Amino acid sequence: MHTTPIGKFISGIPKAELHLHIEGTFEPELMFEIARRNNKKIKYNSVEEVRDAYRFNNLQEFLDIYYAGANVLIEEQDFYDLTFAYLKKIHEQNVIHTEIFFDPQTHTDRGVEFATVIKGIRRALEEAEKQLGISSKLIMSFLRHLDEKSAIKTLHQALPFKEWITAVGLDSSEVGNPPSKFQQVFKKAQQEGFLSVAHAGEEGPPEYILEALNLLKVVRIDHGNRCLENEDLVNELAKRQIALTLCPLSNLELKVIQELHHHPLNKMIGKGLLVTINSDDPAYFGGYMNENYYGIAKALNLSKEDICQLAKNSFQASFLDEEIKKQMIEKVDKYYRKNK
Ligand code: ADE
Ligand code: ZN
């Protein structure tokens, strides 16, 4: 795909990633290396065996493997290496800005300090800004399968590092864990000045998207596929230009859709929704940003103009300052004029 005209166009276009779990970038090779130096066991014998295990029928089957993988991360250097490997990868793909989720509870519940996690990630982000020119924001995500008390404890642990965190989010097992369960912690987070986002409508019903908007006051919805089941909701999302951070390969791998050409992207665009393309957990779902763009472009027969709009949307929906957004969108336009 990357050698076709549209593939080449996708590879080169400047873009932003807005839905990426840093724990989901853990490639098996690095997992083995870190496990070895930390004297941690992995239940697979080889990288191939690990990759072979990545076959999922739903979100929960993926999450079980994803949390097991994260278990080998112990030292600050591990979080640095994990993050820097991702940043190097997206640099090759012309991603120039990224907004990264991290799941502190996945680590603090195993006895790893909050400070260890965030300092490793932050050091990699600073290095990448200097060495690779990639800008970034961090989003601290609460695990929705745990209780709100645990999320509040996590928020308190984050306060000394407030300057490094732009927003709070909500991820993990969606069905049975509605946004309404986390109203208090999101309210406290907003009082502390954090923006908020939430995964909603990936497997869960459109009501969860409504709750995220109305009770958690989120400014973006992660996934949001199932909004299409509620016309009033679609109209509200379109009117307020609340961005949806879509993840096509993730949707395919977790059986949210059966085939890529069933993906609702075009339908959403037709309804005036602000949609973006993202990779979610690229080490697990078979592709980073460009592979997600290639996949969806091929499946839905997208044009260069469509790709250009998606790249512009990625900056428009980002947490960058308005002036920087404008400059980045201008970069996309310039690329389009040169390569159309
Ligand atoms: N954590 C990592 N990836 C996720 C996803 N796609 N949905 C919910 N929680 C997640
Ligand atoms: Zn996600």
Short mmCIF file of C-alpha atoms and ligand atoms in Angstrom, two decimals:
data_model
loop_
_atom_site.label_atom_id
_atom_site.label_comp_id
_atom_site.label_asym_id
_atom_site.label_seq_id
_atom_site.Cartn_x
_atom_site.Cartn_y
_atom_site.Cartn_z
CA MET A 1 0.00 0.00 0.00
CA HIS A 2 2.77 2.45 0.90
CA THR A 3 4.13 2.23 -2.65
CA THR A 4 0.82 3.21 -4.29
CA PRO A 5 0.16 6.92 -4.95
CA ILE A 6 -2.36 7.18 -2.09
CA GLY A 7 -0.05 5.15 0.16
CA LYS A 8 2.86 7.49 -0.52
CA PHE A 9 0.60 10.47 0.06
CA ILE A 10 -0.48 9.02 3.42
CA SER A 11 3.09 8.24 4.51
CA GLY A 12 4.28 11.78 3.92
CA ILE A 13 1.39 13.84 5.20
CA PRO A 14 1.99 15.57 8.55
CA LYS A 15 -0.49 14.25 11.09
CA ALA A 16 -1.38 14.05 14.78
CA GLU A 17 -2.27 11.01 16.85
CA LEU A 18 -4.95 11.57 19.51
CA HIS A 19 -5.81 8.06 20.71
CA LEU A 20 -2.82 5.99 21.73
CA HIS A 21 -2.24 3.91 24.87
CA ILE A 22 1.47 3.86 25.64
CA GLU A 23 1.10 0.37 27.14
CA GLY A 24 -0.38 -0.66 23.80
CA THR A 25 2.86 0.17 21.96
CA PHE A 26 4.77 -2.58 23.79
CA GLU A 27 6.30 -4.64 20.98
CA PRO A 28 7.13 -8.27 21.90
CA GLU A 29 10.88 -7.78 21.20
CA LEU A 30 11.10 -4.96 23.75
CA MET A 31 8.84 -6.92 26.12
CA PHE A 32 11.32 -9.82 26.17
CA GLU A 33 14.28 -7.47 26.60
CA ILE A 34 12.72 -5.65 29.56
CA ALA A 35 11.44 -8.90 31.10
CA ARG A 36 14.97 -10.32 30.95
CA ARG A 37 16.62 -7.36 32.65
CA ASN A 38 13.91 -7.25 35.35
CA ASN A 39 13.96 -11.02 35.93
CA LYS A 40 10.28 -11.24 35.06
CA LYS A 41 8.64 -14.26 33.47
CA ILE A 42 6.54 -14.05 30.29
CA LYS A 43 4.21 -16.96 29.65
CA TYR A 44 5.33 -17.24 26.01
CA ASN A 45 8.60 -18.70 24.72
CA SER A 46 9.21 -16.47 21.75
CA VAL A 47 8.23 -13.27 20.00
CA GLU A 48 6.37 -15.38 17.42
CA GLU A 49 4.39 -17.13 20.15
CA VAL A 50 3.41 -13.76 21.60
CA ARG A 51 2.25 -12.44 18.22
CA ASP A 52 0.36 -15.68 17.66
CA ALA A 53 -1.59 -15.08 20.86
CA TYR A 54 -2.86 -11.74 19.54
CA ARG A 55 -6.20 -12.97 18.29
CA PHE A 56 -9.14 -11.40 20.02
CA ASN A 57 -12.88 -11.86 19.90
CA ASN A 58 -13.68 -8.79 21.95
CA LEU A 59 -12.24 -5.96 24.07
CA GLN A 60 -11.89 -8.06 27.25
CA GLU A 61 -9.82 -10.79 25.58
CA PHE A 62 -7.41 -8.10 24.42
CA LEU A 63 -7.30 -6.32 27.79
CA ASP A 64 -6.33 -9.52 29.62
CA ILE A 65 -3.24 -9.90 27.41
CA TYR A 66 -2.47 -6.18 27.40
CA TYR A 67 -2.38 -5.95 31.21
CA ALA A 68 -0.26 -9.12 31.41
CA GLY A 69 2.27 -7.57 29.00
CA ALA A 70 2.52 -4.40 31.08
CA ASN A 71 3.51 -6.47 34.14
CA VAL A 72 7.18 -6.53 33.17
CA LEU A 73 7.48 -2.71 33.32
CA ILE A 74 9.15 -1.83 36.62
CA GLU A 75 11.86 0.84 36.37
CA GLU A 76 11.72 4.43 35.16
CA GLN A 77 14.02 3.39 32.30
CA ASP A 78 11.44 0.79 31.17
CA PHE A 79 8.80 3.51 30.76
CA TYR A 80 11.35 5.69 28.98
CA ASP A 81 12.31 2.90 26.57
CA LEU A 82 8.68 2.01 25.88
CA THR A 83 7.76 5.62 25.14
CA PHE A 84 10.84 6.50 23.12
CA ALA A 85 10.44 3.42 20.91
CA TYR A 86 6.91 4.57 20.04
CA LEU A 87 8.06 8.12 19.34
CA LYS A 88 10.84 6.95 17.03
CA LYS A 89 8.34 4.82 15.17
CA ILE A 90 5.81 7.60 14.61
CA HIS A 91 8.57 10.01 13.62
CA GLU A 92 9.22 7.73 10.61
CA GLN A 93 5.51 8.01 9.82
CA ASN A 94 5.40 11.82 9.83
CA VAL A 95 3.34 12.08 12.98
CA ILE A 96 4.40 15.48 14.32
CA HIS A 97 2.15 15.69 17.38
CA THR A 98 0.81 12.99 19.70
CA GLU A 99 -1.54 12.88 22.69
CA ILE A 100 -0.71 9.81 24.73
CA PHE A 101 -2.79 7.89 27.27
CA PHE A 102 -1.11 6.21 30.19
CA ASP A 103 -2.88 3.94 32.69
CA PRO A 104 -1.24 4.62 36.09
CA GLN A 105 -3.35 2.06 37.95
CA THR A 106 -1.99 -0.77 35.76
CA HIS A 107 1.35 -0.03 37.39
CA THR A 108 0.60 1.38 40.84
CA ASP A 109 -1.60 -1.64 41.63
CA ARG A 110 1.55 -3.78 41.14
CA GLY A 111 3.60 -1.62 43.48
CA VAL A 112 5.28 0.60 40.89
CA GLU A 113 5.29 4.25 42.03
CA PHE A 114 3.26 6.80 40.08
CA ALA A 115 6.41 8.97 39.92
CA THR A 116 8.43 6.15 38.31
CA VAL A 117 5.87 5.79 35.52
CA ILE A 118 5.40 9.44 34.70
CA LYS A 119 9.06 10.45 35.00
CA GLY A 120 10.10 7.77 32.49
CA ILE A 121 7.38 8.77 30.04
CA ARG A 122 8.06 12.48 30.45
CA ARG A 123 11.80 12.14 29.86
CA ALA A 124 11.10 10.35 26.58
CA LEU A 125 8.63 13.07 25.52
CA GLU A 126 11.18 15.80 26.24
CA GLU A 127 13.89 13.92 24.32
CA ALA A 128 11.56 13.42 21.35
CA GLU A 129 10.68 17.09 21.28
CA LYS A 130 14.38 18.00 21.18
CA GLN A 131 15.69 15.23 18.92
CA LEU A 132 12.73 14.50 16.65
CA GLY A 133 10.67 17.69 16.79
CA ILE A 134 7.56 15.81 17.97
CA SER A 135 5.25 17.74 20.30
CA SER A 136 3.05 15.88 22.76
CA LYS A 137 0.44 15.96 25.52
CA LEU A 138 -0.23 13.37 28.20
CA ILE A 139 -3.66 12.05 29.14
CA MET A 140 -3.99 10.15 32.41
CA SER A 141 -6.61 7.45 31.97
CA PHE A 142 -8.61 5.85 34.79
CA LEU A 143 -9.38 2.14 34.57
CA ARG A 144 -13.16 1.88 34.55
CA HIS A 145 -13.26 -1.74 35.77
CA LEU A 146 -11.86 -0.46 39.10
CA ASP A 147 -13.91 1.64 41.52
CA GLU A 148 -14.10 5.42 41.66
CA LYS A 149 -12.18 5.48 44.95
CA SER A 150 -9.14 4.06 43.18
CA ALA A 151 -9.48 6.71 40.46
CA ILE A 152 -9.63 9.47 43.09
CA LYS A 153 -6.49 8.09 44.75
CA THR A 154 -4.78 8.16 41.35
CA LEU A 155 -5.86 11.76 40.78
CA HIS A 156 -4.24 12.71 44.09
CA GLN A 157 -1.02 10.91 43.13
CA ALA A 158 -1.00 12.92 39.89
CA LEU A 159 -1.30 16.36 41.46
CA PRO A 160 2.46 16.89 42.06
CA PHE A 161 2.92 16.26 38.30
CA LYS A 162 -0.05 18.35 37.21
CA GLU A 163 2.00 20.49 34.84
CA TRP A 164 2.88 17.40 32.78
CA ILE A 165 -0.71 16.16 32.33
CA THR A 166 -3.23 17.87 30.05
CA ALA A 167 -6.34 15.74 30.46
CA VAL A 168 -7.90 12.77 32.19
CA GLY A 169 -9.51 9.87 30.35
CA LEU A 170 -11.48 6.68 30.95
CA ASP A 171 -10.60 3.29 29.45
CA SER A 172 -10.66 -0.50 30.00
CA SER A 173 -13.76 -2.76 30.10
CA GLU A 174 -16.62 -0.60 28.89
CA VAL A 175 -19.83 -2.62 29.19
CA GLY A 176 -21.11 -2.56 32.78
CA ASN A 177 -18.82 0.35 33.71
CA PRO A 178 -20.70 3.46 32.53
CA PRO A 179 -19.23 6.97 32.69
CA SER A 180 -21.75 7.81 35.46
CA LYS A 181 -19.61 5.68 37.81
CA PHE A 182 -16.86 8.33 37.61
CA GLN A 183 -18.71 11.64 38.00
CA GLN A 184 -16.97 12.70 41.19
CA VAL A 185 -13.43 12.07 40.03
CA PHE A 186 -13.99 13.86 36.72
CA LYS A 187 -15.48 16.82 38.58
CA LYS A 188 -12.44 16.98 40.86
CA ALA A 189 -10.11 16.66 37.86
CA GLN A 190 -11.83 19.59 36.16
CA GLN A 191 -11.53 21.67 39.30
CA GLU A 192 -7.79 20.98 39.15
CA GLY A 193 -7.73 22.28 35.57
CA PHE A 194 -7.56 19.04 33.59
CA LEU A 195 -9.49 18.63 30.35
CA SER A 196 -11.39 15.37 29.99
CA VAL A 197 -12.07 12.67 27.43
CA ALA A 198 -13.57 9.19 27.68
CA HIS A 199 -13.76 5.96 25.73
CA ALA A 200 -17.43 5.50 24.94
CA GLY A 201 -19.49 3.68 22.33
CA GLU A 202 -16.73 1.22 21.41
CA GLU A 203 -18.69 -1.76 22.73
CA GLY A 204 -20.99 0.18 25.04
CA PRO A 205 -24.33 1.74 24.04
CA PRO A 206 -24.89 5.32 22.83
CA GLU A 207 -26.19 6.18 26.32
CA TYR A 208 -22.59 5.92 27.54
CA ILE A 209 -21.58 8.60 25.03
CA LEU A 210 -24.38 10.82 26.33
CA GLU A 211 -23.24 10.23 29.90
CA ALA A 212 -19.64 11.06 28.97
CA LEU A 213 -20.79 14.34 27.43
CA ASN A 214 -23.36 15.37 30.00
CA LEU A 215 -21.96 13.98 33.26
CA LEU A 216 -18.20 13.92 32.66
CA LYS A 217 -18.16 17.02 30.40
CA VAL A 218 -15.71 15.43 28.01
CA VAL A 219 -14.38 17.44 25.08
CA ARG A 220 -13.59 14.41 22.90
CA ILE A 221 -15.01 10.91 22.61
CA ASP A 222 -12.62 8.01 22.12
CA HIS A 223 -14.08 5.61 19.53
CA GLY A 224 -17.75 6.65 19.66
CA ASN A 225 -18.73 4.18 16.90
CA ARG A 226 -22.13 3.48 18.39
CA CYS A 227 -23.24 7.13 18.34
CA LEU A 228 -24.80 6.31 14.97
CA GLU A 229 -27.59 4.44 16.77
CA ASN A 230 -28.95 7.72 18.16
CA GLU A 231 -29.75 10.48 15.70
CA ASP A 232 -30.12 13.24 18.32
CA LEU A 233 -26.73 12.33 19.71
CA VAL A 234 -25.13 12.46 16.26
CA ASN A 235 -26.66 15.90 15.71
CA GLU A 236 -25.31 17.15 19.02
CA LEU A 237 -21.81 15.77 18.36
CA ALA A 238 -21.84 17.37 14.92
CA LYS A 239 -23.21 20.70 16.13
CA ARG A 240 -20.66 20.99 18.94
CA GLN A 241 -17.89 19.52 16.76
CA ILE A 242 -16.96 17.07 19.51
CA ALA A 243 -14.20 14.99 17.94
CA LEU A 244 -14.36 11.21 17.72
CA THR A 245 -10.96 9.51 17.89
CA LEU A 246 -11.55 6.50 15.65
CA CYS A 247 -9.26 3.47 15.51
CA PRO A 248 -10.01 1.34 12.43
CA LEU A 249 -7.53 -1.54 12.92
CA SER A 250 -8.45 -1.75 16.61
CA ASN A 251 -12.13 -1.99 15.64
CA LEU A 252 -11.31 -4.79 13.23
CA GLU A 253 -9.11 -6.74 15.65
CA LEU A 254 -11.59 -6.44 18.55
CA LYS A 255 -14.52 -7.37 16.30
CA VAL A 256 -16.30 -4.05 16.74
CA ILE A 257 -16.58 -4.39 12.94
CA GLN A 258 -16.27 -7.63 10.96
CA GLU A 259 -14.55 -6.10 7.91
CA LEU A 260 -12.71 -2.82 7.41
CA HIS A 261 -15.08 -1.81 4.61
CA HIS A 262 -17.90 -1.95 7.21
CA HIS A 263 -16.21 0.87 9.12
CA PRO A 264 -18.61 3.79 9.73
CA LEU A 265 -16.04 6.53 8.91
CA ASN A 266 -17.70 7.68 5.67
CA LYS A 267 -21.13 7.62 7.25
CA MET A 268 -19.84 9.78 10.09
CA ILE A 269 -18.20 12.24 7.70
CA GLY A 270 -21.52 12.42 5.82
CA LYS A 271 -23.22 13.46 9.04
CA GLY A 272 -20.76 16.27 9.64
CA LEU A 273 -18.89 14.63 12.52
CA LEU A 274 -15.32 15.67 13.35
CA VAL A 275 -13.50 12.36 12.95
CA THR A 276 -9.84 11.43 13.33
CA ILE A 277 -7.79 8.30 12.59
CA ASN A 278 -5.64 6.77 15.34
CA SER A 279 -3.89 3.53 16.25
CA ASP A 280 -5.11 2.80 19.85
CA ASP A 281 -2.72 -0.10 20.67
CA PRO A 282 -0.50 -0.47 17.61
CA ALA A 283 1.70 -3.31 18.92
CA TYR A 284 -1.41 -5.45 19.37
CA PHE A 285 -3.54 -4.47 16.39
CA GLY A 286 -1.09 -4.78 13.53
CA GLY A 287 -0.31 -1.19 12.75
CA TYR A 288 0.67 2.34 13.69
CA MET A 289 -0.81 5.50 12.24
CA ASN A 290 0.07 4.99 8.59
CA GLU A 291 -1.20 1.41 8.58
CA ASN A 292 -4.50 2.66 10.01
CA TYR A 293 -4.71 5.34 7.32
CA TYR A 294 -3.73 2.85 4.56
CA GLY A 295 -6.23 0.28 5.75
CA ILE A 296 -9.17 2.62 5.92
CA ALA A 297 -8.21 4.44 2.69
CA LYS A 298 -8.14 1.17 0.78
CA ALA A 299 -11.29 -0.26 2.35
CA LEU A 300 -13.35 2.89 1.83
CA ASN A 301 -11.66 4.13 -1.33
CA LEU A 302 -10.63 7.45 0.20
CA SER A 303 -9.18 10.22 -1.97
CA LYS A 304 -6.15 12.42 -1.29
CA GLU A 305 -8.59 15.16 -0.38
CA ASP A 306 -10.26 12.88 2.20
CA ILE A 307 -6.85 12.02 3.71
CA CYS A 308 -5.94 15.69 3.82
CA GLN A 309 -9.17 16.46 5.69
CA LEU A 310 -8.51 13.67 8.20
CA ALA A 311 -5.00 14.99 8.85
CA LYS A 312 -6.37 18.52 9.32
CA ASN A 313 -9.04 17.15 11.67
CA SER A 314 -6.30 15.54 13.76
CA PHE A 315 -4.81 18.95 14.53
CA GLN A 316 -8.17 20.68 14.82
CA ALA A 317 -9.28 18.16 17.46
CA SER A 318 -5.98 18.26 19.37
CA PHE A 319 -5.22 20.05 22.63
CA LEU A 320 -2.67 22.32 20.96
CA ASP A 321 -2.99 26.10 21.32
CA GLU A 322 -5.08 27.69 18.58
CA GLU A 323 -2.11 29.47 17.00
CA ILE A 324 -0.06 26.24 16.75
CA LYS A 325 -3.09 24.36 15.42
CA LYS A 326 -3.34 26.92 12.63
CA GLN A 327 0.34 26.53 11.77
CA MET A 328 0.08 22.74 11.66
CA ILE A 329 -3.06 22.82 9.53
CA GLU A 330 -1.23 25.17 7.17
CA LYS A 331 1.57 22.55 6.92
CA VAL A 332 -1.02 19.94 5.88
CA ASP A 333 -2.48 22.31 3.26
CA LYS A 334 0.96 23.04 1.90
CA TYR A 335 1.71 19.30 1.61
CA TYR A 336 -1.59 18.79 -0.20
CA ARG A 337 -0.92 21.59 -2.68
CA LYS A 338 2.50 20.09 -3.45
CA ASN A 339 1.42 16.46 -3.68
CA LYS A 340 -2.16 16.42 -4.97
N1 ADE B 1 -7.21 0.23 26.83
C1 ADE B 1 -6.34 0.08 25.82
N2 ADE B 1 -6.99 0.02 24.66
C2 ADE B 1 -8.31 0.14 24.93
C3 ADE B 1 -9.49 0.15 24.15
N3 ADE B 1 -9.47 0.02 22.82
N4 ADE B 1 -10.67 0.27 24.78
C4 ADE B 1 -10.69 0.38 26.11
N5 ADE B 1 -9.63 0.36 26.88
C5 ADE B 1 -8.44 0.26 26.30
ZN ZN B 2 -8.28 3.21 23.39
#
